[in-house]
Amino acid sequence: MTRERPLVLVVDDFEAGRELCAEYMAFRGYGVATAKDGAEAIEKAFELAPDAILMDLSLPEIDGWEATRRLRADARTQGIKIIALTAHALEAERDRALEAGCDAVVTKPVPPNELERVVRDQLGRDKAPADE
Amino acid sequence: MGVARLDTARGSRGSKDPAKRLALIDALLSEGDAASCALCTLEWLAAEAGAERGLCALVETEGRSLRGLVGHGVDDAEVEAMVVDLGQSTDPLVVALESREPVTFEAPREGTRRPQPATPLGPATFTVAPLTAGAGDTRGGLGLLLVAGPEGTRLDEGELAWAAGRLGVRLAALAYSRAREAEVRRRRDVEWLQGILEAVTDPILLTDAQGRILIANSGAEHLLTTDEETGEGRRRAVALNNMLFSASLFTNAEEGGPTRRELLLVNPVDGQDLLFELMTTPFPLGKGEVGMVSILRDVTDLSRATAEIEENYRRLRSAEAEVRAERDRLDVILSAVLDPILVTDPAGNIVLMNPPADHLFTAPAGAGAGAGGREAERRVRANDAVFTSFASDIYAGRSLRWKKELTLTDPESGEGIPMEAVSAKTMARPGEETAVVTILHDQSEAVERARLYEQVKRHSEDLEERVREATRELAEQNELLRRQALQLEHASAMKSQFLANVSHELRTPLHAIVGYTSVLLEGMSGELSDSQRGKLQRVDSNANHLLTIINDLLDLTRIESGKMPVRVEEFPVQAVFEEVRTEAESLIQASDLRVTFRVPDGVPALESDRQKVKQIVLNLLSNALKFTPDGEVRIEARHEPEEERVAIAVTDTGIGISEDHQQTIFEAFGQSGGSFYASAQSGTGLGLSICRRLATILGGDITLESEEGVGSTFTLVLPRTLEAA
């Protein structure tokens, strides 16, 4: 399946954060989908097969760590780049995220442009949209 | 022989009467011994020939002297005293003995040619007739018959010669028969002696001066002689015996007189050693030669028996010595025991006591007089009575052992001594009681000990109770402290958790603020006017300040709760400087300062927590930038090889810090620090405090040199290698 633009799934139960991120990523030329919790994130990941997921970790029901583990456990989704986004500043949280299978961990608050740079780094020069 | 003849006194006095001569012959034949024959001849001559006095002398067996035998009309003593040495060949009597005819010696007168020999008859005229064995006898005279008639007369020599002839024949016959008898007796004696010799089992032998065996009994022959049939072995043994015997004999001979010594010979038959006791006696062999009589007594068995007896005696002595030593040892032990020990016989008498018992049961010596002595004696008697009563109980009882408490009295002090008496009967054979041994244990010490023990025990219990109480209190306090500690820990954890939650809750809205500000400034929602942009930058700046405060609070909390994790890795200082430069890029550009990073050659890579080193340097740099209006900021690393440390100095040409402020600048929320930073409109006042604490966590420190108006140098000193905790 080929796409013109890389698809990013933004997962955050905090609406302001989710909409800011989604809007900015679209602004930067990414295809964007959103999810409000872990279960939705997993559902959409299987449905849409995004190139990257910006995953907030503190989610209701199925949290970000669990969702990441499930996606990593399935062959169809294990190739997706998952960038964890957390308001927890402690190293232990970062370690848990990497253990669960995240490719990168970014601590909130973070300006959207820095977040986009991390996504770009993860996707690589070929997949990322052309820089303006 | 030229012998003068005297005139015959009585002419032919009827002496030629055959009947009278026959009477003499009959008398002679009827007598059985020489003396009687001589006497009856003298009596016949007195009667028939007028020989008033007369005597008979005979040559002794050895033939060396003539000795008076019997006399008639002469004193017997004079007869016995008459001894004529036959060696004196000039003696007229010796001459007369050799002659065949009677000789008359005239009474000594003046002019007499011949001297008269000394006889019991002289001085008077007397006639001497030799006694011979007969006409054909050439052995010489057997003796003499001397007779004298009345004074002045000569006796008829013919009659005298006839009578002497009869007596001589008779004496010769008697001598012959006696000799024969003696020979028979001698032979018989020799046989008997030989029998005796043979009967004696001990070897007996007579040797001459050269050691040659003259006589030997069969025992001696067995040991010392051989014959043609003797075997070679036995011959050698006999030769050896002879050698040994001779050697012993000559050794003895030198000593002279009878001797006695041991002699070891060999039994020629079986070759066994035989031990003899050799007794030797010198024995005259005649002609001056001296032989030796040797008697050998076999003491081989005796010697064995003696040795056995000696051995037994020795054993007996040894056993006796052992018994004595044993007794001595027992005495020593008994004396050494401080408890009184008594041994009583079945009658109840004390037969043995050691000194402590002695003290109790014997009145002290020299204390007899005086009231004290009498008192002591009375106490001893009392003790005796108590013990006797106890002893009688033992004999009445059937058991071998007996134990009883007695109270005795110290004879000196009069104090009562509680005693435990332990007795045991000793038995020579089952049922036969020989003695009773009693040991008295002084219980007074034990009683005292028991009392003391009770006291100690009471004290000990008291002490234990106190210790238990104290322990209980301690435990309670411990429990209290533990609960408090738990509460504190819980409170601390709650605080940490609370701050972590606050941090999380603050970050989420801050994320939105920072994010929207950022996208607006970036122009996502269209171009902004300069005024809008400036205001939005104020929002961004304050949002970042708020973030710094949140981060600092979180760090401080973690440092204080000891939960700050440390990750040690090796990294070049240069790499940290580059990271710092990147992160501080916007700040550096915002200032108009010249900022230089320098790592000289030779500064080694650090083994430390990279993140924290970066955090400290970044903080120091941002401070320097904030408080330096113009000039420069230098970040320089240097190696301190002696201490194995690396120092990173951040030097500015800023406003500097007063000495007062230097004292408090590292304190968290320090008033001066706080106001200082507050006045600078930036930071939390926690930055330097956190930096220094992080430096401490990394095993290092931060020092400050500053001068107001000139500038400051903050130096981070770190060990090159941080040992992982």
mmCIF file of C-alpha atoms in Angstrom, chain B residues 401-690:
data_model
loop_
_atom_site.group_PDB
_atom_site.id
_atom_site.type_symbol
_atom_site.label_atom_id
_atom_site.label_comp_id
_atom_site.label_asym_id
_atom_site.label_seq_id
_atom_site.Cartn_x
_atom_site.Cartn_y
_atom_site.Cartn_z
ATOM 1 C CA ARG B 401 27.258 -48.439 100.947
ATOM 2 C CA TRP B 402 25.858 -46.128 103.518
ATOM 3 C CA LYS B 403 25.273 -42.418 103.543
ATOM 4 C CA LYS B 404 24.203 -40.218 106.416
ATOM 5 C CA GLU B 405 24.289 -36.652 107.593
ATOM 6 C CA LEU B 406 26.303 -36.237 110.795
ATOM 7 C CA THR B 407 27.094 -33.201 112.834
ATOM 8 C CA LEU B 408 30.607 -33.230 114.281
ATOM 9 C CA THR B 409 32.351 -30.617 116.320
ATOM 10 C CA ASP B 410 35.631 -28.918 115.544
ATOM 11 C CA PRO B 411 37.756 -29.802 118.622
ATOM 12 C CA GLU B 412 39.556 -26.451 118.493
ATOM 13 C CA SER B 413 36.818 -23.965 117.791
ATOM 14 C CA GLY B 414 33.827 -25.943 119.017
ATOM 15 C CA GLU B 415 31.879 -25.035 115.908
ATOM 16 C CA GLY B 416 29.439 -27.606 114.605
ATOM 17 C CA ILE B 417 30.399 -29.028 111.214
ATOM 18 C CA PRO B 418 27.639 -30.514 109.114
ATOM 19 C CA MET B 419 29.115 -33.618 107.531
ATOM 20 C CA GLU B 420 27.921 -36.051 104.951
ATOM 21 C CA ALA B 421 29.387 -39.443 105.807
ATOM 22 C CA VAL B 422 29.747 -41.894 102.946
ATOM 23 C CA SER B 423 30.856 -45.391 103.882
ATOM 24 C CA ALA B 424 31.691 -48.453 101.915
ATOM 25 C CA LYS B 425 32.384 -51.938 103.180
ATOM 26 C CA THR B 426 35.390 -53.651 101.691
ATOM 27 C CA MET B 427 35.293 -57.389 101.283
ATOM 28 C CA ALA B 428 38.189 -59.780 101.007
ATOM 29 C CA ARG B 429 35.810 -62.491 99.858
ATOM 30 C CA PRO B 430 32.087 -62.346 99.337
ATOM 31 C CA GLY B 431 30.490 -61.963 102.709
ATOM 32 C CA GLU B 432 33.721 -61.442 104.588
ATOM 33 C CA GLU B 433 33.830 -57.882 105.723
ATOM 34 C CA THR B 434 37.332 -56.684 106.308
ATOM 35 C CA ALA B 435 37.009 -52.979 106.768
ATOM 36 C CA VAL B 436 34.775 -49.977 106.329
ATOM 37 C CA VAL B 437 36.084 -46.921 104.570
ATOM 38 C CA THR B 438 34.309 -43.715 105.484
ATOM 39 C CA ILE B 439 34.716 -40.329 103.845
ATOM 40 C CA LEU B 440 33.300 -37.288 105.555
ATOM 41 C CA HIS B 441 32.333 -34.386 103.334
ATOM 42 C CA ASP B 442 32.331 -31.053 105.066
ATOM 43 C CA GLN B 443 28.923 -29.662 104.148
ATOM 44 C CA SER B 444 29.335 -26.252 105.799
ATOM 45 C CA GLU B 445 30.816 -24.804 102.640
ATOM 46 C CA ALA B 446 28.089 -26.400 100.600
ATOM 47 C CA VAL B 447 25.492 -24.955 102.962
ATOM 48 C CA GLU B 448 27.133 -21.549 102.684
ATOM 49 C CA ARG B 449 27.388 -21.981 98.929
ATOM 50 C CA ALA B 450 23.737 -22.894 98.727
ATOM 51 C CA ARG B 451 22.866 -19.762 100.736
ATOM 52 C CA LEU B 452 25.046 -17.597 98.496
ATOM 53 C CA TYR B 453 23.644 -19.321 95.457
ATOM 54 C CA GLU B 454 20.147 -18.510 96.626
ATOM 55 C CA GLN B 455 21.175 -14.881 97.049
ATOM 56 C CA VAL B 456 22.829 -14.740 93.675
ATOM 57 C CA LYS B 457 19.835 -16.423 92.154
ATOM 58 C CA ARG B 458 17.508 -13.883 93.730
ATOM 59 C CA HIS B 459 19.671 -11.020 92.500
ATOM 60 C CA SER B 460 19.931 -12.636 89.147
ATOM 61 C CA GLU B 461 16.181 -13.035 88.902
ATOM 62 C CA ASP B 462 15.757 -9.456 89.985
ATOM 63 C CA LEU B 463 18.214 -8.375 87.347
ATOM 64 C CA GLU B 464 16.548 -10.537 84.751
ATOM 65 C CA GLU B 465 13.209 -8.980 85.579
ATOM 66 C CA ARG B 466 14.718 -5.513 85.149
ATOM 67 C CA VAL B 467 16.345 -6.512 81.908
ATOM 68 C CA ARG B 468 13.054 -7.930 80.693
ATOM 69 C CA GLU B 469 11.335 -4.709 81.638
ATOM 70 C CA ALA B 470 13.972 -2.604 79.929
ATOM 71 C CA THR B 471 13.808 -4.839 76.899
ATOM 72 C CA ARG B 472 10.052 -4.503 76.842
ATOM 73 C CA GLU B 473 10.348 -0.724 77.002
ATOM 74 C CA LEU B 474 12.978 -0.744 74.311
ATOM 75 C CA ALA B 475 10.817 -2.935 72.149
ATOM 76 C CA GLU B 476 7.915 -0.589 72.633
ATOM 77 C CA GLN B 477 10.063 2.397 71.758
ATOM 78 C CA ASN B 478 11.442 0.498 68.798
ATOM 79 C CA GLU B 479 7.968 -0.283 67.646
ATOM 80 C CA LEU B 480 7.059 3.372 68.070
ATOM 81 C CA LEU B 481 10.121 4.467 66.165
ATOM 82 C CA ARG B 482 9.469 1.890 63.508
ATOM 83 C CA ARG B 483 5.925 3.143 63.101
ATOM 84 C CA GLN B 484 7.213 6.697 63.001
ATOM 85 C CA ALA B 485 9.822 5.687 60.463
ATOM 86 C CA LEU B 486 7.145 3.960 58.443
ATOM 87 C CA GLN B 487 4.976 7.008 58.711
ATOM 88 C CA LEU B 488 7.882 9.217 57.710
ATOM 89 C CA GLU B 489 8.728 6.939 54.855
ATOM 90 C CA HIS B 490 5.126 6.869 53.871
ATOM 91 C CA ALA B 491 4.926 10.653 54.132
ATOM 92 C CA SER B 492 8.096 10.984 52.097
ATOM 93 C CA ALA B 493 6.752 8.600 49.491
ATOM 94 C CA MET B 494 3.481 10.479 49.515
ATOM 95 C CA LYS B 495 5.361 13.712 48.988
ATOM 96 C CA SER B 496 7.363 12.270 46.115
ATOM 97 C CA GLN B 497 4.249 10.807 44.582
ATOM 98 C CA PHE B 498 2.395 14.054 45.111
ATOM 99 C CA LEU B 499 5.132 16.065 43.426
ATOM 100 C CA ALA B 500 5.330 13.536 40.595
ATOM 101 C CA ASN B 501 1.571 13.862 40.136
ATOM 102 C CA VAL B 502 1.710 17.664 40.340
ATOM 103 C CA SER B 503 4.490 17.615 37.782
ATOM 104 C CA HIS B 504 2.390 15.418 35.510
ATOM 105 C CA GLU B 505 -0.753 17.480 35.960
ATOM 106 C CA LEU B 506 1.128 20.758 35.360
ATOM 107 C CA ARG B 507 2.876 19.485 32.276
ATOM 108 C CA THR B 508 -0.260 18.531 30.467
ATOM 109 C CA PRO B 509 -1.748 22.083 30.244
ATOM 110 C CA LEU B 510 1.754 23.505 29.864
ATOM 111 C CA HIS B 511 2.133 21.248 26.843
ATOM 112 C CA ALA B 512 -0.899 22.895 25.263
ATOM 113 C CA ILE B 513 0.362 26.417 26.098
ATOM 114 C CA VAL B 514 3.842 25.748 24.748
ATOM 115 C CA GLY B 515 2.381 23.961 21.722
ATOM 116 C CA TYR B 516 -0.141 26.591 20.689
ATOM 117 C CA THR B 517 2.359 29.417 21.288
ATOM 118 C CA SER B 518 4.865 27.581 19.179
ATOM 119 C CA VAL B 519 2.482 26.930 16.250
ATOM 120 C CA LEU B 520 1.249 30.533 16.315
ATOM 121 C CA LEU B 521 4.827 31.839 16.255
ATOM 122 C CA GLU B 522 5.597 29.464 13.460
ATOM 123 C CA GLY B 523 2.770 31.034 11.458
ATOM 124 C CA MET B 524 0.487 28.076 11.195
ATOM 125 C CA SER B 525 -2.476 30.354 11.624
ATOM 126 C CA GLY B 526 -1.227 33.133 9.421
ATOM 127 C CA GLU B 527 1.311 35.885 9.710
ATOM 128 C CA LEU B 528 1.584 37.740 13.003
ATOM 129 C CA SER B 529 2.109 41.416 13.631
ATOM 130 C CA ASP B 530 5.334 42.326 15.464
ATOM 131 C CA SER B 531 3.288 43.246 18.534
ATOM 132 C CA GLN B 532 1.511 39.861 18.438
ATOM 133 C CA ARG B 533 4.791 38.054 17.948
ATOM 134 C CA GLY B 534 6.418 39.908 20.818
ATOM 135 C CA LYS B 535 3.567 39.094 23.193
ATOM 136 C CA LEU B 536 3.505 35.454 22.137
ATOM 137 C CA GLN B 537 7.257 35.235 22.790
ATOM 138 C CA ARG B 538 6.551 36.537 26.316
ATOM 139 C CA VAL B 539 4.037 33.669 26.729
ATOM 140 C CA ASP B 540 6.591 31.176 25.425
ATOM 141 C CA SER B 541 9.331 32.508 27.664
ATOM 142 C CA ASN B 542 7.178 32.322 30.775
ATOM 143 C CA ALA B 543 5.896 28.884 29.849
ATOM 144 C CA ASN B 544 9.497 27.718 29.606
ATOM 145 C CA HIS B 545 10.286 29.344 32.942
ATOM 146 C CA LEU B 546 7.373 27.507 34.458
ATOM 147 C CA LEU B 547 8.699 24.290 32.963
ATOM 148 C CA THR B 548 12.097 24.941 34.483
ATOM 149 C CA ILE B 549 10.504 25.445 37.875
ATOM 150 C CA ILE B 550 8.550 22.235 37.523
ATOM 151 C CA ASN B 551 11.651 20.294 36.469
ATOM 152 C CA ASP B 552 13.759 21.762 39.271
ATOM 153 C CA LEU B 553 11.150 20.871 41.866
ATOM 154 C CA LEU B 554 11.008 17.358 40.558
ATOM 155 C CA ASP B 555 14.810 17.006 40.605
ATOM 156 C CA LEU B 556 15.091 18.364 44.114
ATOM 157 C CA THR B 557 12.421 15.985 45.343
ATOM 158 C CA ARG B 558 14.161 13.057 43.797
ATOM 159 C CA ILE B 559 17.575 14.080 45.184
ATOM 160 C CA GLU B 560 16.167 14.517 48.670
ATOM 161 C CA SER B 561 14.361 11.207 48.609
ATOM 162 C CA GLY B 562 17.567 9.558 47.385
ATOM 163 C CA LYS B 563 15.765 8.282 44.348
ATOM 164 C CA MET B 564 17.895 10.034 41.785
ATOM 165 C CA PRO B 565 19.074 7.253 39.440
ATOM 166 C CA VAL B 566 22.681 7.325 38.255
ATOM 167 C CA ARG B 567 23.704 5.796 34.932
ATOM 168 C CA VAL B 568 27.439 5.502 34.444
ATOM 169 C CA GLU B 569 28.834 5.443 30.918
ATOM 170 C CA GLU B 570 32.094 6.470 29.287
ATOM 171 C CA PHE B 571 31.950 9.612 27.110
ATOM 172 C CA PRO B 572 34.339 12.335 25.908
ATOM 173 C CA VAL B 573 33.963 15.744 27.525
ATOM 174 C CA GLN B 574 33.871 17.213 24.024
ATOM 175 C CA ALA B 575 30.630 15.330 23.279
ATOM 176 C CA VAL B 576 28.923 16.824 26.341
ATOM 177 C CA PHE B 577 30.114 20.301 25.343
ATOM 178 C CA GLU B 578 28.583 19.842 21.895
ATOM 179 C CA GLU B 579 25.261 18.772 23.346
ATOM 180 C CA VAL B 580 25.297 21.769 25.689
ATOM 181 C CA ARG B 581 26.136 24.107 22.821
ATOM 182 C CA THR B 582 23.226 22.703 20.792
ATOM 183 C CA GLU B 583 20.711 23.033 23.577
ATOM 184 C CA ALA B 584 21.926 26.484 24.575
ATOM 185 C CA GLU B 585 22.149 27.659 20.975
ATOM 186 C CA SER B 586 19.135 29.965 21.155
ATOM 187 C CA LEU B 587 20.274 31.434 24.462
ATOM 188 C CA ILE B 588 23.802 32.025 23.151
ATOM 189 C CA GLN B 589 22.456 33.715 20.067
ATOM 190 C CA ALA B 590 20.095 35.832 22.126
ATOM 191 C CA SER B 591 23.081 37.158 24.081
ATOM 192 C CA ASP B 592 25.723 39.209 22.400
ATOM 193 C CA LEU B 593 28.453 37.300 24.217
ATOM 194 C CA ARG B 594 31.402 35.437 22.862
ATOM 195 C CA VAL B 595 31.050 31.845 24.087
ATOM 196 C CA THR B 596 33.983 29.471 23.721
ATOM 197 C CA PHE B 597 34.172 25.741 24.509
ATOM 198 C CA ARG B 598 37.639 24.299 24.923
ATOM 199 C CA VAL B 599 38.864 20.767 25.691
ATOM 200 C CA PRO B 600 42.687 20.608 25.670
ATOM 201 C CA ASP B 601 44.516 17.491 24.485
ATOM 202 C CA GLY B 602 45.079 15.018 27.279
ATOM 203 C CA VAL B 603 41.720 15.468 28.961
ATOM 204 C CA PRO B 604 40.477 11.902 29.267
ATOM 205 C CA ALA B 605 37.009 10.618 28.666
ATOM 206 C CA LEU B 606 34.730 10.613 31.722
ATOM 207 C CA GLU B 607 33.081 7.605 33.241
ATOM 208 C CA SER B 608 30.066 9.248 34.825
ATOM 209 C CA ASP B 609 26.366 10.068 34.335
ATOM 210 C CA ARG B 610 26.389 11.886 31.029
ATOM 211 C CA GLN B 611 22.909 13.328 31.405
ATOM 212 C CA LYS B 612 23.667 14.887 34.763
ATOM 213 C CA VAL B 613 27.048 16.279 33.695
ATOM 214 C CA LYS B 614 25.286 17.903 30.757
ATOM 215 C CA GLN B 615 22.539 19.239 33.021
ATOM 216 C CA ILE B 616 25.066 20.843 35.382
ATOM 217 C CA VAL B 617 27.168 22.433 32.617
ATOM 218 C CA LEU B 618 24.060 23.662 30.849
ATOM 219 C CA ASN B 619 22.793 25.200 34.055
ATOM 220 C CA LEU B 620 26.117 26.897 34.787
ATOM 221 C CA LEU B 621 26.281 28.203 31.215
ATOM 222 C CA SER B 622 22.730 29.542 31.260
ATOM 223 C CA ASN B 623 23.437 31.295 34.579
ATOM 224 C CA ALA B 624 26.624 32.826 33.144
ATOM 225 C CA LEU B 625 24.757 34.003 30.071
ATOM 226 C CA LYS B 626 21.980 35.502 32.168
ATOM 227 C CA PHE B 627 24.289 37.498 34.480
ATOM 228 C CA THR B 628 26.860 38.666 31.985
ATOM 229 C CA PRO B 629 25.746 41.878 30.199
ATOM 230 C CA ASP B 630 28.800 41.970 27.935
ATOM 231 C CA GLY B 631 32.113 40.313 27.473
ATOM 232 C CA GLU B 632 32.553 36.591 27.163
ATOM 233 C CA VAL B 633 31.831 33.191 28.656
ATOM 234 C CA ARG B 634 34.495 30.473 28.541
ATOM 235 C CA ILE B 635 33.741 26.809 29.141
ATOM 236 C CA GLU B 636 37.047 24.986 29.646
ATOM 237 C CA ALA B 637 37.904 21.444 30.666
ATOM 238 C CA ARG B 638 41.168 20.480 32.330
ATOM 239 C CA HIS B 639 42.692 17.302 33.618
ATOM 240 C CA GLU B 640 43.907 16.977 37.211
ATOM 241 C CA PRO B 641 45.869 13.758 36.907
ATOM 242 C CA GLU B 642 47.081 13.615 40.555
ATOM 243 C CA GLU B 643 43.532 13.368 41.847
ATOM 244 C CA GLU B 644 42.328 11.563 38.723
ATOM 245 C CA ARG B 645 39.806 14.294 38.285
ATOM 246 C CA VAL B 646 38.421 16.347 35.447
ATOM 247 C CA ALA B 647 37.435 19.984 36.098
ATOM 248 C CA ILE B 648 35.018 21.971 33.930
ATOM 249 C CA ALA B 649 35.240 25.717 34.585
ATOM 250 C CA VAL B 650 32.580 28.162 33.403
ATOM 251 C CA THR B 651 34.026 31.670 33.554
ATOM 252 C CA ASP B 652 32.119 34.834 32.765
ATOM 253 C CA THR B 653 32.922 38.527 32.764
ATOM 254 C CA GLY B 654 29.608 39.300 34.437
ATOM 255 C CA ILE B 655 28.349 41.239 37.414
ATOM 256 C CA GLY B 656 29.997 38.933 39.893
ATOM 257 C CA ILE B 657 28.656 37.763 43.250
ATOM 258 C CA SER B 658 29.253 39.447 46.581
ATOM 259 C CA GLU B 659 31.038 37.435 49.272
ATOM 260 C CA ASP B 660 27.845 37.254 51.325
ATOM 261 C CA HIS B 661 26.027 35.804 48.403
ATOM 262 C CA GLN B 662 28.844 33.367 47.725
ATOM 263 C CA GLN B 663 28.144 31.791 51.139
ATOM 264 C CA THR B 664 24.485 31.079 50.459
ATOM 265 C CA ILE B 665 24.256 30.844 46.711
ATOM 266 C CA PHE B 666 24.199 27.001 46.723
ATOM 267 C CA GLU B 667 21.405 26.785 49.314
ATOM 268 C CA ALA B 668 17.999 25.708 48.082
ATOM 269 C CA PHE B 669 15.613 28.634 48.252
ATOM 270 C CA GLY B 670 18.401 30.573 50.019
ATOM 271 C CA GLN B 671 17.036 34.004 50.755
ATOM 272 C CA SER B 672 19.832 35.879 49.071
ATOM 273 C CA GLY B 673 20.012 33.335 46.279
ATOM 274 C CA GLY B 674 16.296 33.489 45.910
ATOM 275 C CA SER B 675 16.144 37.248 45.794
ATOM 276 C CA PHE B 676 19.226 37.311 43.620
ATOM 277 C CA TYR B 677 17.623 35.150 41.040
ATOM 278 C CA ALA B 678 14.289 36.789 41.517
ATOM 279 C CA SER B 679 15.819 40.075 40.664
ATOM 280 C CA ALA B 680 17.174 38.542 37.531
ATOM 281 C CA GLN B 681 13.658 37.550 36.545
ATOM 282 C CA SER B 682 14.667 34.031 35.747
ATOM 283 C CA GLY B 683 15.359 30.659 37.350
ATOM 284 C CA THR B 684 13.889 29.109 40.438
ATOM 285 C CA GLY B 685 16.723 29.727 42.848
ATOM 286 C CA LEU B 686 17.041 25.996 42.804
ATOM 287 C CA GLY B 687 19.429 25.667 39.872
ATOM 288 C CA LEU B 688 22.777 25.983 41.698
ATOM 289 C CA SER B 689 21.521 24.032 44.655
ATOM 290 C CA ILE B 690 20.478 21.194 42.347
#
